[in-house]
Short mmCIF file of C-alpha atoms in Angstrom, two decimals:
data_model
loop_
_atom_site.label_atom_id
_atom_site.label_comp_id
_atom_site.label_asym_id
_atom_site.label_seq_id
_atom_site.Cartn_x
_atom_site.Cartn_y
_atom_site.Cartn_z
CA TRP L 1312 26.47 -6.32 -91.07
CA ASP L 1313 28.10 -9.45 -91.84
CA ASP L 1314 29.41 -9.80 -95.53
CA ILE L 1315 27.26 -11.91 -97.62
CA SER L 1316 28.96 -11.32 -101.24
CA ILE L 1317 28.99 -14.45 -103.53
CA ASP L 1318 32.81 -14.77 -102.82
CA THR L 1319 32.84 -14.30 -98.90
CA LEU L 1320 29.97 -17.06 -98.70
CA LEU L 1321 32.00 -19.45 -100.91
CA ALA L 1322 35.20 -18.96 -98.88
CA GLN L 1323 32.94 -19.53 -95.45
CA ASN L 1324 31.78 -22.56 -96.85
CA ASP L 1325 34.80 -24.13 -97.78
CA LEU L 1326 35.93 -23.99 -94.38
CA GLU L 1327 32.96 -25.44 -92.78
CA THR L 1328 35.20 -28.72 -92.92
CA ARG L 1329 38.43 -27.89 -92.33
CA TRP L 1330 38.65 -31.21 -90.22
CA LYS L 1331 38.19 -34.04 -92.19
CA PHE L 1332 36.74 -37.00 -91.05
CA ASN L 1333 39.30 -40.09 -91.57
CA ILE L 1334 36.31 -42.97 -91.98
CA PRO L 1335 36.38 -43.02 -95.31
CA SER L 1336 32.42 -44.02 -95.58
CA LEU L 1337 31.75 -41.32 -93.03
CA CYS L 1338 33.80 -38.65 -95.18
CA ARG L 1339 31.93 -39.26 -98.14
CA ARG L 1340 28.54 -38.01 -96.35
CA VAL L 1341 29.86 -35.51 -94.01
CA GLU L 1342 33.49 -34.48 -95.16
CA GLY L 1343 34.40 -32.47 -91.95
CA VAL L 1344 33.87 -30.09 -89.16
CA ASN L 1345 35.23 -26.24 -88.46
CA ALA L 1346 35.26 -24.12 -85.57
CA GLY L 1347 32.29 -23.02 -84.08
CA HIS L 1348 30.56 -26.82 -84.54
CA LEU L 1349 28.74 -28.60 -81.86
CA ILE L 1350 29.11 -32.40 -82.62
CA GLU L 1351 27.06 -34.92 -80.55
CA ILE L 1352 28.11 -38.34 -80.58
CA GLY L 1353 25.85 -40.90 -78.68
CA ALA L 1354 26.05 -44.82 -77.91
CA ARG L 1355 25.33 -47.23 -75.01
CA SER L 1356 28.17 -48.90 -72.80
CA ASN L 1357 30.81 -50.72 -74.56
CA VAL L 1358 29.91 -49.88 -77.79
CA GLY L 1359 33.00 -48.15 -78.91
CA LYS L 1360 32.48 -44.22 -77.62
CA THR L 1361 35.86 -43.70 -76.90
CA SER L 1362 37.66 -45.72 -79.32
CA PHE L 1363 35.72 -43.34 -81.92
CA HIS L 1364 36.97 -40.23 -80.43
CA ALA L 1365 40.85 -41.85 -80.34
CA SER L 1366 40.57 -42.75 -83.80
CA MET L 1367 39.20 -39.65 -85.12
CA VAL L 1368 41.59 -37.84 -83.68
CA ALA L 1369 44.87 -39.91 -83.30
CA SER L 1370 44.73 -42.75 -86.19
CA PRO L 1371 46.13 -41.95 -89.72
CA GLN L 1372 44.61 -38.93 -91.10
CA GLY L 1373 43.38 -37.83 -88.21
CA PHE L 1374 42.68 -34.45 -86.73
CA ALA L 1375 46.17 -34.50 -85.42
CA ALA L 1376 47.85 -35.40 -88.19
CA GLN L 1377 45.78 -32.55 -90.21
CA GLY L 1378 47.56 -30.27 -87.86
CA ALA L 1379 44.77 -29.37 -85.43
CA SER L 1380 45.05 -28.44 -81.93
CA CYS L 1381 42.90 -31.29 -80.26
CA MET L 1382 41.94 -31.40 -76.44
CA ILE L 1383 40.44 -34.22 -74.82
CA LEU L 1384 38.95 -33.44 -71.53
CA CYS L 1385 37.89 -37.49 -69.58
CA ASN L 1386 35.49 -37.41 -66.44
CA GLU L 1387 34.30 -41.02 -66.87
CA GLU L 1388 37.59 -43.55 -67.95
CA GLY L 1389 40.86 -42.64 -66.04
CA SER L 1390 43.07 -40.42 -68.47
CA PRO L 1391 45.88 -43.20 -68.47
CA ARG L 1392 43.01 -45.73 -70.11
CA VAL L 1393 41.98 -42.88 -72.68
CA GLY L 1394 45.45 -42.22 -73.13
CA ALA L 1395 46.25 -45.76 -74.04
CA ARG L 1396 43.63 -45.80 -77.03
CA TYR L 1397 45.19 -43.08 -78.36
CA LEU L 1398 48.35 -44.29 -78.44
CA GLN L 1399 46.96 -47.37 -79.95
CA ALA L 1400 45.05 -45.67 -82.46
CA CYS L 1401 47.92 -43.56 -83.69
CA THR L 1402 50.46 -46.83 -84.10
CA GLY L 1403 48.25 -49.67 -85.08
CA MET L 1404 49.50 -51.84 -82.32
CA THR L 1405 48.34 -53.59 -79.19
CA LEU L 1406 49.60 -52.77 -76.25
CA MET L 1407 52.03 -55.57 -75.64
CA GLN L 1408 53.28 -54.86 -79.02
CA ILE L 1409 54.24 -51.11 -77.83
CA LYS L 1410 55.89 -52.76 -75.08
CA GLU L 1411 58.15 -55.17 -77.39
CA ASN L 1412 58.73 -51.98 -79.53
CA PRO L 1413 58.56 -49.00 -78.20
CA LYS L 1414 60.81 -47.22 -80.61
CA ALA L 1415 58.54 -48.34 -83.51
CA ALA L 1416 55.78 -46.73 -81.35
CA TRP L 1417 57.35 -43.63 -81.44
CA ASP L 1418 58.50 -43.18 -84.80
CA ARG L 1419 54.62 -43.13 -85.26
CA TYR L 1420 52.88 -41.34 -82.23
CA GLY L 1421 56.01 -38.81 -82.11
CA LYS L 1422 54.35 -37.04 -84.73
CA ILE L 1423 51.44 -36.23 -83.17
CA ARG L 1424 51.90 -36.15 -79.76
CA ASN L 1425 52.29 -32.16 -79.54
CA ASN L 1426 48.90 -31.91 -81.19
CA ILE L 1427 47.04 -33.75 -78.12
CA LEU L 1428 46.20 -32.76 -74.89
CA LEU L 1429 45.06 -34.94 -72.60
CA LYS L 1430 43.25 -34.24 -69.00
CA ASP L 1431 41.24 -36.39 -66.27
CA VAL L 1432 38.74 -33.09 -65.28
CA THR L 1433 36.83 -35.13 -62.93
CA GLY L 1434 34.84 -32.87 -61.03
CA LYS L 1435 34.92 -29.81 -62.98
CA ASP L 1436 32.16 -27.88 -65.02
CA MET L 1437 31.29 -26.25 -68.15
CA GLY L 1438 32.90 -22.97 -66.86
CA TRP L 1439 36.31 -24.75 -66.14
CA VAL L 1440 35.87 -25.77 -69.72
CA GLU L 1441 35.29 -22.02 -71.22
CA SER L 1442 38.57 -21.36 -69.12
CA VAL L 1443 40.61 -23.53 -70.60
CA CYS L 1444 39.74 -23.22 -74.29
CA LYS L 1445 40.22 -19.29 -73.51
CA SER L 1446 43.98 -20.13 -72.40
CA TYR L 1447 45.00 -23.15 -74.87
CA LYS L 1448 42.73 -22.36 -78.29
CA PRO L 1449 42.10 -25.70 -79.01
CA ASP L 1450 40.81 -26.27 -82.91
CA VAL L 1451 38.98 -29.67 -81.68
CA VAL L 1452 37.78 -30.11 -77.84
CA VAL L 1453 36.38 -33.62 -76.80
CA LEU L 1454 33.98 -33.89 -73.58
CA ASP L 1455 33.78 -37.00 -72.59
CA MET L 1456 31.59 -37.34 -71.04
CA GLY L 1457 29.60 -33.78 -71.97
CA ASP L 1458 26.73 -34.17 -69.55
CA LYS L 1459 29.02 -35.03 -66.38
CA PHE L 1460 30.24 -31.02 -66.71
CA ALA L 1461 26.50 -29.80 -66.05
CA THR L 1462 25.93 -28.43 -62.42
CA THR L 1463 22.51 -28.43 -61.57
CA GLN L 1464 23.02 -25.25 -58.81
CA GLY L 1465 20.46 -22.74 -59.61
CA PHE L 1466 18.04 -25.44 -61.34
CA ALA L 1467 14.96 -26.27 -60.28
CA ARG L 1468 14.98 -29.72 -62.19
CA THR L 1469 17.86 -31.59 -63.75
CA ASP L 1470 16.67 -31.82 -67.49
CA GLU L 1471 16.95 -27.63 -67.80
CA ALA L 1472 20.16 -28.09 -66.20
CA LEU L 1473 21.45 -30.87 -68.62
CA LYS L 1474 19.91 -28.14 -71.72
CA ALA L 1475 21.76 -25.43 -70.26
CA ASN L 1476 25.00 -27.33 -70.27
CA VAL L 1477 24.51 -28.05 -73.98
CA VAL L 1478 24.06 -24.35 -74.69
CA TYR L 1479 26.90 -23.39 -72.72
CA ALA L 1480 29.17 -25.81 -75.02
CA ARG L 1481 27.74 -24.39 -78.13
CA GLN L 1482 28.60 -20.72 -77.02
CA ILE L 1483 32.11 -22.11 -76.22
CA ALA L 1484 32.87 -23.59 -79.49
CA LYS L 1485 31.03 -20.75 -81.24
CA MET L 1486 33.24 -17.82 -78.54
CA TYR L 1487 36.42 -19.44 -79.02
CA GLU L 1488 36.41 -21.09 -82.75
CA CYS L 1489 36.66 -24.78 -81.77
CA ALA L 1490 34.82 -27.90 -82.82
CA MET L 1491 33.42 -29.16 -79.92
CA PHE L 1492 32.43 -32.77 -79.61
CA TYR L 1493 29.86 -33.97 -76.83
CA MET L 1494 30.00 -37.28 -76.20
CA SER L 1495 26.77 -38.84 -74.63
CA GLN L 1496 25.22 -41.93 -73.49
CA LEU L 1497 22.33 -43.64 -75.25
CA SER L 1498 19.02 -44.90 -73.34
CA ALA L 1499 18.24 -48.37 -72.57
CA ASP L 1500 15.60 -48.05 -75.83
CA ALA L 1501 18.97 -48.21 -78.00
CA GLU L 1502 19.99 -51.63 -76.11
CA GLY L 1503 20.69 -54.01 -79.23
CA LYS L 1504 19.28 -51.77 -82.21
CA VAL L 1505 21.60 -50.81 -84.83
CA GLN L 1506 18.72 -47.95 -86.36
CA LEU L 1507 18.70 -45.09 -83.49
CA ASN L 1508 17.21 -42.05 -83.37
CA GLN L 1509 17.34 -38.77 -81.42
CA ALA L 1510 14.77 -39.76 -78.95
CA MET L 1511 17.23 -42.18 -77.57
CA MET L 1512 19.93 -39.51 -76.62
CA GLU L 1513 19.82 -39.51 -72.75
CA GLY L 1514 17.91 -36.57 -71.70
CA SER L 1515 16.76 -36.02 -75.24
CA ARG L 1516 13.50 -34.30 -73.86
CA THR L 1517 15.67 -31.16 -72.53
CA GLY L 1518 15.90 -30.02 -76.18
CA LYS L 1519 19.94 -31.41 -76.23
CA ALA L 1520 19.63 -32.46 -79.92
CA ALA L 1521 18.38 -28.93 -80.76
CA GLU L 1522 21.49 -27.42 -80.49
CA ALA L 1523 24.05 -29.64 -82.65
CA ASP L 1524 25.28 -29.31 -86.12
CA LEU L 1525 25.91 -32.82 -86.42
CA MET L 1526 24.29 -35.71 -84.29
CA ILE L 1527 25.90 -39.21 -84.90
CA LEU L 1528 24.86 -42.02 -82.93
CA ILE L 1529 26.95 -45.47 -82.84
CA ALA L 1530 25.45 -48.96 -82.83
CA LYS L 1531 27.24 -52.49 -82.77
CA ASN L 1532 25.48 -55.61 -84.12
CA PRO L 1533 23.70 -57.90 -81.27
CA PRO L 1534 26.24 -61.17 -81.11
CA LEU L 1535 24.43 -63.93 -82.85
CA GLU L 1536 24.96 -67.33 -80.63
CA GLY L 1537 28.25 -68.05 -80.36
CA GLU L 1538 29.63 -65.28 -81.77
CA ASP L 1539 32.38 -63.27 -80.28
CA GLU L 1540 30.43 -60.42 -77.85
CA GLU L 1541 32.99 -57.88 -79.15
CA SER L 1542 31.89 -57.69 -82.87
CA SER L 1543 33.63 -55.37 -84.98
CA GLN L 1544 30.76 -54.08 -87.22
CA ARG L 1545 29.57 -50.71 -85.98
CA HIS L 1546 26.79 -48.37 -87.51
CA LEU L 1547 27.13 -44.64 -87.28
CA ASN L 1548 23.38 -43.52 -87.42
CA VAL L 1549 23.76 -39.40 -88.63
CA VAL L 1550 20.58 -38.31 -87.11
CA LYS L 1551 20.89 -34.51 -87.44
CA ASN L 1552 22.99 -32.97 -90.25
CA LYS L 1553 23.10 -29.21 -90.78
CA LEU L 1554 26.59 -29.52 -92.40
CA SER L 1555 25.79 -31.40 -95.87
CA GLY L 1556 22.28 -32.32 -95.02
CA TRP L 1557 22.32 -36.51 -95.67
CA HIS L 1558 20.81 -38.63 -93.11
CA GLY L 1559 21.43 -42.11 -92.57
CA ILE L 1560 23.21 -45.24 -91.50
CA VAL L 1561 26.97 -45.44 -92.28
CA HIS L 1562 29.06 -48.72 -91.76
CA CYS L 1563 32.28 -49.29 -90.33
CA GLU L 1564 34.60 -51.65 -88.50
CA LEU L 1565 36.08 -51.12 -84.96
CA ASP L 1566 39.34 -53.05 -84.32
CA TYR L 1567 38.94 -52.61 -80.37
CA LYS L 1568 42.59 -53.93 -80.27
CA THR L 1569 43.94 -50.93 -81.79
CA ALA L 1570 40.87 -48.64 -81.06
CA ARG L 1571 40.81 -47.96 -84.68
CA TYR L 1572 37.25 -47.31 -86.89
CA THR L 1573 37.86 -48.29 -90.37
CA ALA L 1574 35.34 -48.50 -93.41
#
């Protein structure tokens, strides 16, 4: 039987937030995550999903700076583009500024470079994800995009395959003691909206949300007439939260030129 003494339970609770979020407005509500957690992140296209995990991992006080071994598995955008976001988030510099002063960029990037593994894994499935987690033992894994690791072979319907894929991701997180970030696309119902909910997650009818310890859906303000399409304000809808119990909207800013989320 598991040890449920007071000392053990308190010690385990302290470990629940080993890896802290580096967005202050989010950290005040959900301090962080730990091994075995499945975190689902959803947004519409061009809202900032990739910049979110780049900022979360690589920007100042991010998971990599905290000492976490972070594995980023990309099957949507090419790895050079994703890697550039990580470089920008870490340095706080645009690509042009990095080209003009590579030494200054390396002075910052070199401090976390060895804590980040990034690979284009287009065409790989969740079984492959398990194999690399077993081999490399990361602390944090980002699946971008999670649903694209699903295999439909052996399933009568696509929704069954997607549900099984999320269940498998959660099992990997628990078995190999890593925090698993599962990036997802939101349905057209979320377009132009600030307040989002679980039903807007693509494939929500599969029961994907049931597996998540934490679900954050990202929205941005629809641009006003004459306003820059790339509005900086972002809204993090915490719609499922087994970690701290808090639900609501956290407001923050995205500097898309440096891929950094800030409060």
